[in-house]
Every structure is written in structure tokens, then in C-alpha cells.
PDB file of C-alpha atoms in Angstrom:
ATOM      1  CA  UNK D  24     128.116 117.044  83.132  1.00  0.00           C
ATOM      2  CA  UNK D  25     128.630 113.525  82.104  1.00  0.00           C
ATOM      3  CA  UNK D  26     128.295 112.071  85.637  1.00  0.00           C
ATOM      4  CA  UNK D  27     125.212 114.133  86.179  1.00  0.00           C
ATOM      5  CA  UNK D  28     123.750 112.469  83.173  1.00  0.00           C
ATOM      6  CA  UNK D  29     124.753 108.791  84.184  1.00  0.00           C
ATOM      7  CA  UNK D  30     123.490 109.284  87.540  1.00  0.00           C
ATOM      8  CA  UNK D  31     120.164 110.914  86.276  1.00  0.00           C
ATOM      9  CA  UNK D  32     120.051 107.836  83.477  1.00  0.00           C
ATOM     10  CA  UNK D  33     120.271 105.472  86.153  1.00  0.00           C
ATOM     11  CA  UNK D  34     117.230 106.702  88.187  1.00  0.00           C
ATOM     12  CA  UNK D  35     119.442 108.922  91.081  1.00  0.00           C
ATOM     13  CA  UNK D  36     118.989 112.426  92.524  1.00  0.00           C
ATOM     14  CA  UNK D  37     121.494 114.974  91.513  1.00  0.00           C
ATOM     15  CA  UNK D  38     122.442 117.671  93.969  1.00  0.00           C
ATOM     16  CA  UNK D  39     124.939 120.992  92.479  1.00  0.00           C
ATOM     17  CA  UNK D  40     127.371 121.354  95.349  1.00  0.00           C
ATOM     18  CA  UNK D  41     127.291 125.460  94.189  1.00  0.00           C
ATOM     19  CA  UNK D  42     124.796 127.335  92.166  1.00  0.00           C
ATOM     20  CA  UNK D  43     125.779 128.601  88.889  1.00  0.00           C
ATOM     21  CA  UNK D  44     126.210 131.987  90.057  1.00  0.00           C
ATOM     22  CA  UNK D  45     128.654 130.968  92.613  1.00  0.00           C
ATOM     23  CA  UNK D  46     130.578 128.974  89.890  1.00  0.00           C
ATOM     24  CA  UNK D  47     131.037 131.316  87.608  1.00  0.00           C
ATOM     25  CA  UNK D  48     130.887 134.532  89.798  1.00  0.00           C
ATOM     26  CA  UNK D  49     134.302 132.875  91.187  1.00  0.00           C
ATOM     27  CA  UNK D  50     136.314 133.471  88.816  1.00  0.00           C
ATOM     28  CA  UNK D  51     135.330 137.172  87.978  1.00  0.00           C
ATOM     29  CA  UNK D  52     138.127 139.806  89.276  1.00  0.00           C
ATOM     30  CA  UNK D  53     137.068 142.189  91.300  1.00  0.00           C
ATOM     31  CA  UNK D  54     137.923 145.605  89.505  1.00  0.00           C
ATOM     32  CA  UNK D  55     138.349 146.572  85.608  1.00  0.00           C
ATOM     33  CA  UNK D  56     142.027 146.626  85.825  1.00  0.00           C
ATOM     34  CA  UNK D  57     142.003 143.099  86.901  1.00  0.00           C
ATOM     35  CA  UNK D  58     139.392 142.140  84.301  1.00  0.00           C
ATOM     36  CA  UNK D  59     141.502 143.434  81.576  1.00  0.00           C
ATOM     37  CA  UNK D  60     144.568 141.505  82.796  1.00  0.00           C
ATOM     38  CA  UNK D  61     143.284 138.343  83.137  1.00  0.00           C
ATOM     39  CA  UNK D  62     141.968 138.581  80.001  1.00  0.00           C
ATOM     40  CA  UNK D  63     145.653 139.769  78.597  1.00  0.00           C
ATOM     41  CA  UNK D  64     147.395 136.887  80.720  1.00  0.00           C
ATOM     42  CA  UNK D  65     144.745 134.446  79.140  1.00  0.00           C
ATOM     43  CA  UNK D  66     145.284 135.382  75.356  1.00  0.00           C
ATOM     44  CA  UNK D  67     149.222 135.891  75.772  1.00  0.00           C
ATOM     45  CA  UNK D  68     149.027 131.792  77.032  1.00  0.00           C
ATOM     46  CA  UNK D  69     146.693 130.729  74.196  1.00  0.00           C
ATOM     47  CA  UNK D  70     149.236 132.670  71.609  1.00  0.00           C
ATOM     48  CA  UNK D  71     152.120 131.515  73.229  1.00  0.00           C
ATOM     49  CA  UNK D  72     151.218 127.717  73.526  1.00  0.00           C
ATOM     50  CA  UNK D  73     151.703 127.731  77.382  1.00  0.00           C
ATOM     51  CA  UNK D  74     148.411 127.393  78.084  1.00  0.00           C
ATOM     52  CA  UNK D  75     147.989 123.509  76.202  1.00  0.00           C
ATOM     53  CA  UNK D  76     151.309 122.414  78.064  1.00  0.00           C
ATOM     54  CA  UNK D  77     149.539 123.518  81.403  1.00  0.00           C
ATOM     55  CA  UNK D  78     146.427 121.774  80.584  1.00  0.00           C
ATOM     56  CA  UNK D  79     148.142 118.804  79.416  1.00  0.00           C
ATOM     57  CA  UNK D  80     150.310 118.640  82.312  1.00  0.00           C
ATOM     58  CA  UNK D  81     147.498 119.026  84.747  1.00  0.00           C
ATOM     59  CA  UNK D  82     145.419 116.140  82.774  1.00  0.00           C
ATOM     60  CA  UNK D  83     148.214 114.214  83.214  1.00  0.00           C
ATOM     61  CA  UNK D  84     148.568 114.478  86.557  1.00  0.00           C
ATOM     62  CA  UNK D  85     145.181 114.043  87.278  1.00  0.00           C
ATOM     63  CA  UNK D  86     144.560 110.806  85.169  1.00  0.00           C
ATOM     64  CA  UNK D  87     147.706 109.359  87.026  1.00  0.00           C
ATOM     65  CA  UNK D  88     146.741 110.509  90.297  1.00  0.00           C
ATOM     66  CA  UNK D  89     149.952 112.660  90.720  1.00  0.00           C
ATOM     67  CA  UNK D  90     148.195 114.076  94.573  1.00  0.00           C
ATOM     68  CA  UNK D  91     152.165 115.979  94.874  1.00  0.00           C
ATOM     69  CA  UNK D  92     152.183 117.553  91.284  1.00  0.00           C
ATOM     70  CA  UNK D  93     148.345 118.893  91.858  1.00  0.00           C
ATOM     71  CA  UNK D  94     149.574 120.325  94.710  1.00  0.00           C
ATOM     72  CA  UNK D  95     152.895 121.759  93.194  1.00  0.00           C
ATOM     73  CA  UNK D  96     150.736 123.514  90.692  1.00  0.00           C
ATOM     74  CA  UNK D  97     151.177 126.735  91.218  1.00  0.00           C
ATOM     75  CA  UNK D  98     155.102 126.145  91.126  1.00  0.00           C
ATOM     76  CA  UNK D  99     154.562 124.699  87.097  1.00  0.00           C
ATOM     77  CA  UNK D 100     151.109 126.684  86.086  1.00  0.00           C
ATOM     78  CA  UNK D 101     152.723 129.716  84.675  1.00  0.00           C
ATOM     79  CA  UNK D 102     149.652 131.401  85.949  1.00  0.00           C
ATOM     80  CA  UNK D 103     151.109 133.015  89.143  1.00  0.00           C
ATOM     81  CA  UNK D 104     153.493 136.230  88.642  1.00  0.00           C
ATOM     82  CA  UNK D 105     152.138 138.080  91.151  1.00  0.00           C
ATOM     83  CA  UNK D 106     149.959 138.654  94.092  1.00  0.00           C
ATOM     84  CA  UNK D 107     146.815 139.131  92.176  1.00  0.00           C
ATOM     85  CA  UNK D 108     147.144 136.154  89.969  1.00  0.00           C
ATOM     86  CA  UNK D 109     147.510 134.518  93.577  1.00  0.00           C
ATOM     87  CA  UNK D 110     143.878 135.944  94.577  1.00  0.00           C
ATOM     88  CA  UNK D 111     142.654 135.009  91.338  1.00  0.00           C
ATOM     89  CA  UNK D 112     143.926 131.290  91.974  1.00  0.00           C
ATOM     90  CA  UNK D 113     142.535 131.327  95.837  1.00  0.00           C
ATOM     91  CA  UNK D 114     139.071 132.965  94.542  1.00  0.00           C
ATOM     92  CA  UNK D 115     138.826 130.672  92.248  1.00  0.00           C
ATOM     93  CA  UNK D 116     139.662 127.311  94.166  1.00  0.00           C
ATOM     94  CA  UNK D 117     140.347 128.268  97.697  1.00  0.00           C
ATOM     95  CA  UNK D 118     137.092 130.685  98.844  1.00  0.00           C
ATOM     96  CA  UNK D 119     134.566 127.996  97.302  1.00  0.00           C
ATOM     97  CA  UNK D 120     135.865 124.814  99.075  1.00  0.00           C
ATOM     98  CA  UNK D 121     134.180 125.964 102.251  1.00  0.00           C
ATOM     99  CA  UNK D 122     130.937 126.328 100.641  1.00  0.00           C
ATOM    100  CA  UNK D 123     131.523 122.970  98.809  1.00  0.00           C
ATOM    101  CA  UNK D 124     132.147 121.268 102.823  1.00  0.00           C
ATOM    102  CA  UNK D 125     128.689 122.601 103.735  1.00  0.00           C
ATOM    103  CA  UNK D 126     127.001 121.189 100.751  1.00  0.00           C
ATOM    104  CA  UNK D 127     128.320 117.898 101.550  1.00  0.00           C
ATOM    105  CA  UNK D 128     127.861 118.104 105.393  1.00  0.00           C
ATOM    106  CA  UNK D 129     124.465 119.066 104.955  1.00  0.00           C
ATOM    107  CA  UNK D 130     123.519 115.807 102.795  1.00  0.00           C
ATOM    108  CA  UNK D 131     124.907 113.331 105.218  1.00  0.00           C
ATOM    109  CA  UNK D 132     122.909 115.677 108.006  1.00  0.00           C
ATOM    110  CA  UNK D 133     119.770 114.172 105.440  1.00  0.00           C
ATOM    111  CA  UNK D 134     121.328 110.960 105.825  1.00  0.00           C
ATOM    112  CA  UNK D 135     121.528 111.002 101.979  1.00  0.00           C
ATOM    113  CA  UNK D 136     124.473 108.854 100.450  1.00  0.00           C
ATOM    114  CA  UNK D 137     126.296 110.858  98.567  1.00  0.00           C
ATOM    115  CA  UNK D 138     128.779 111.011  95.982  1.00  0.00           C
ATOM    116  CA  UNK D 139     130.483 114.269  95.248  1.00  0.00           C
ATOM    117  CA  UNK D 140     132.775 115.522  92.151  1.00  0.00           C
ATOM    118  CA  UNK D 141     134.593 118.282  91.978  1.00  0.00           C
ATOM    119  CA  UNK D 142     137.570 119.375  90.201  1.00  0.00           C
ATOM    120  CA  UNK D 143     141.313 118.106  91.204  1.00  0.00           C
ATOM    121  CA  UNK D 144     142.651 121.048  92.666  1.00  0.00           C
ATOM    122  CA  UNK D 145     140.160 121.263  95.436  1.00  0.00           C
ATOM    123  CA  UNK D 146     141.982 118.300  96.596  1.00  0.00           C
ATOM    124  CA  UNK D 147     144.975 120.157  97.329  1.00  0.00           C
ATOM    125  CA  UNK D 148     146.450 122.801  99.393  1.00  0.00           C
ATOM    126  CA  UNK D 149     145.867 123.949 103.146  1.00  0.00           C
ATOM    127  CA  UNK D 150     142.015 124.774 102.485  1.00  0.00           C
ATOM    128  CA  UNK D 151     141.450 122.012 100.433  1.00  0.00           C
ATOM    129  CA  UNK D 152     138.217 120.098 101.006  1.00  0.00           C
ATOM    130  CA  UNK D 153     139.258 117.083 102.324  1.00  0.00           C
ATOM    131  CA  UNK D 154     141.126 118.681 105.238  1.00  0.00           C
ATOM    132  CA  UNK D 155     137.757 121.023 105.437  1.00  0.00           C
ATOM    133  CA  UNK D 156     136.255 117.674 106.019  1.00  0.00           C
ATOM    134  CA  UNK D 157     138.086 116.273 107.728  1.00  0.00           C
ATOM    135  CA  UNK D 158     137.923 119.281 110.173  1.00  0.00           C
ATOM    136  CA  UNK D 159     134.668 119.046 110.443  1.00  0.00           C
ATOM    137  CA  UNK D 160     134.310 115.338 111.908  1.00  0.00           C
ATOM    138  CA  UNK D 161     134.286 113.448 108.794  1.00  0.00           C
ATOM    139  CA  UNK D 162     136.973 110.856 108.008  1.00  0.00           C
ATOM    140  CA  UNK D 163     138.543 111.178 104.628  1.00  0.00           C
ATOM    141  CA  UNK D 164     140.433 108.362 103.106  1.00  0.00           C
ATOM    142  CA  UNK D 165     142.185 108.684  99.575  1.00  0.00           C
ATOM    143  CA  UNK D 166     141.297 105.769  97.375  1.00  0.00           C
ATOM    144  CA  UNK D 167     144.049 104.762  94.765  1.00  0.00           C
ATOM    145  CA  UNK D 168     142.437 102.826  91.779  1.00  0.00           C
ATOM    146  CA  UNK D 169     144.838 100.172  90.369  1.00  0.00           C
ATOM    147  CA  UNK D 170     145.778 100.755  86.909  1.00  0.00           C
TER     148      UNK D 170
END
């Protein structure tokens, strides 16, 4: 939200890459059963502290631009115990990056610079969306930022 309002404070056009609905209808399981356990999973890791470590870690890598411990997360998330938290983790990330490519594609089709943000861990993986850019004919260079 705080890019959105820079950009629109200095005068520029902001495009969502996803509706709201597609945002938050992400992360919604797909039965009761899996409601009620992400929702057990999610207050057992605010009780038990796990969840701030995670979030911390994952801040951390991010501000240091750790590309190999993003893409290790599911390894250190203490999110993943079984095949369902898996789903949860591709619904969530995985099944919008595509979505996310055609939103971009289709403002350089408009010859429109551009200048998209998303979150860290679409960065990573085998669907992530640079390699669903690059796929598609763009060429995608990470930028390292001296410190």
C-alpha cells in the first residue's frame, strides 16, 4: 500500500496485478476440515512463538536479499507437515503467479512502463514469476542493490 500511495502522490497510474477477490480468495481452503485446520495450525504458531521466528526470519531474508533462503522456505517455515499444508502454500503463491505474468504481459502489450511489486516468495520456486516471464519472451535480470 505504501508504494501505491507514492506512486499515486507523484502523479502515476496504479494498476492491481490481481483483484481483491483473487487475493484473498487464495488463501481460503477448499473444504471445512481444511478451514478448521488452518485456523488450528495458525493459533498453535501464534501461542507457540513459531510464527514471529518465521516472520522474522523471512524479513530477514528478504531485506538482505537471501534469493537461496526464500527459496529454502518451505524447508525452515514450520508451515509444511503435510500434503495439504503443501496445497495451501502452492494456492497461495504458486496458482496466482500465472495470473500475475498476464497482468504484466498485458501492460507492456499497452506499451505501458511498468513497475510491478509483489511479495518475495513469488520470486522463488519452479513457477515462480520470473521464470513465468521469462518463458514467455521477456528477459529477467535480478538487480542486487549495494548496501
Amino acid at each position: 500500500h505504501l508504494l501505491a500511495a507514492q506512486a499515486r502522490a507523484a502523479g502515476l497510474r496504479v494498476a492491481a496485478p490481481e483483484t481483491a477477490a483473487q487475493q484473498t480468495g487464495a488463501p481460503l481452503p477448499g473444504s471445512e476440515a481444511e478451514t478448521h485446520a488452518l485456523i488450528d495450525q495458525s493459533l498453535r504458531q501464534l501461542e507457540d512463538r513459531s510464527a514471529r521466528r518465521v516472520l522474522a526470519r523471512l524479513a530477514a531474508a528478504w531485506e538482505s536479499g537471501d534469493l537461496a533462503a526464500l527459496e529454502d522456505h518451505e524447508i525452515w517455515c514450520e508451515c509444511v507437515a503435510d500434503e495439504g499444508d503443501r496445497a495451501f502454500l502452492r494456492r497461495l503463491n504458486d496458482e496466482r503467479n500465472p495470473a500475475l505474468a498476464s497482468g504484466i504481459e498485458a501492460g507492456h502489450r499497452q506499451h505501458r512502463r511498468l513497475f510491478a511489486a509483489v511479495g518475495a516468495l513469488h520470486m522463488t520456486g519452479p513457477h515462480s514469476l520470473p521464470r513465468l516471464l521469462a518463458a514467455r519472451g521477456f528477459t529477467v535480470e535480478r538487480v542486487a542493490f549495494d548496501r
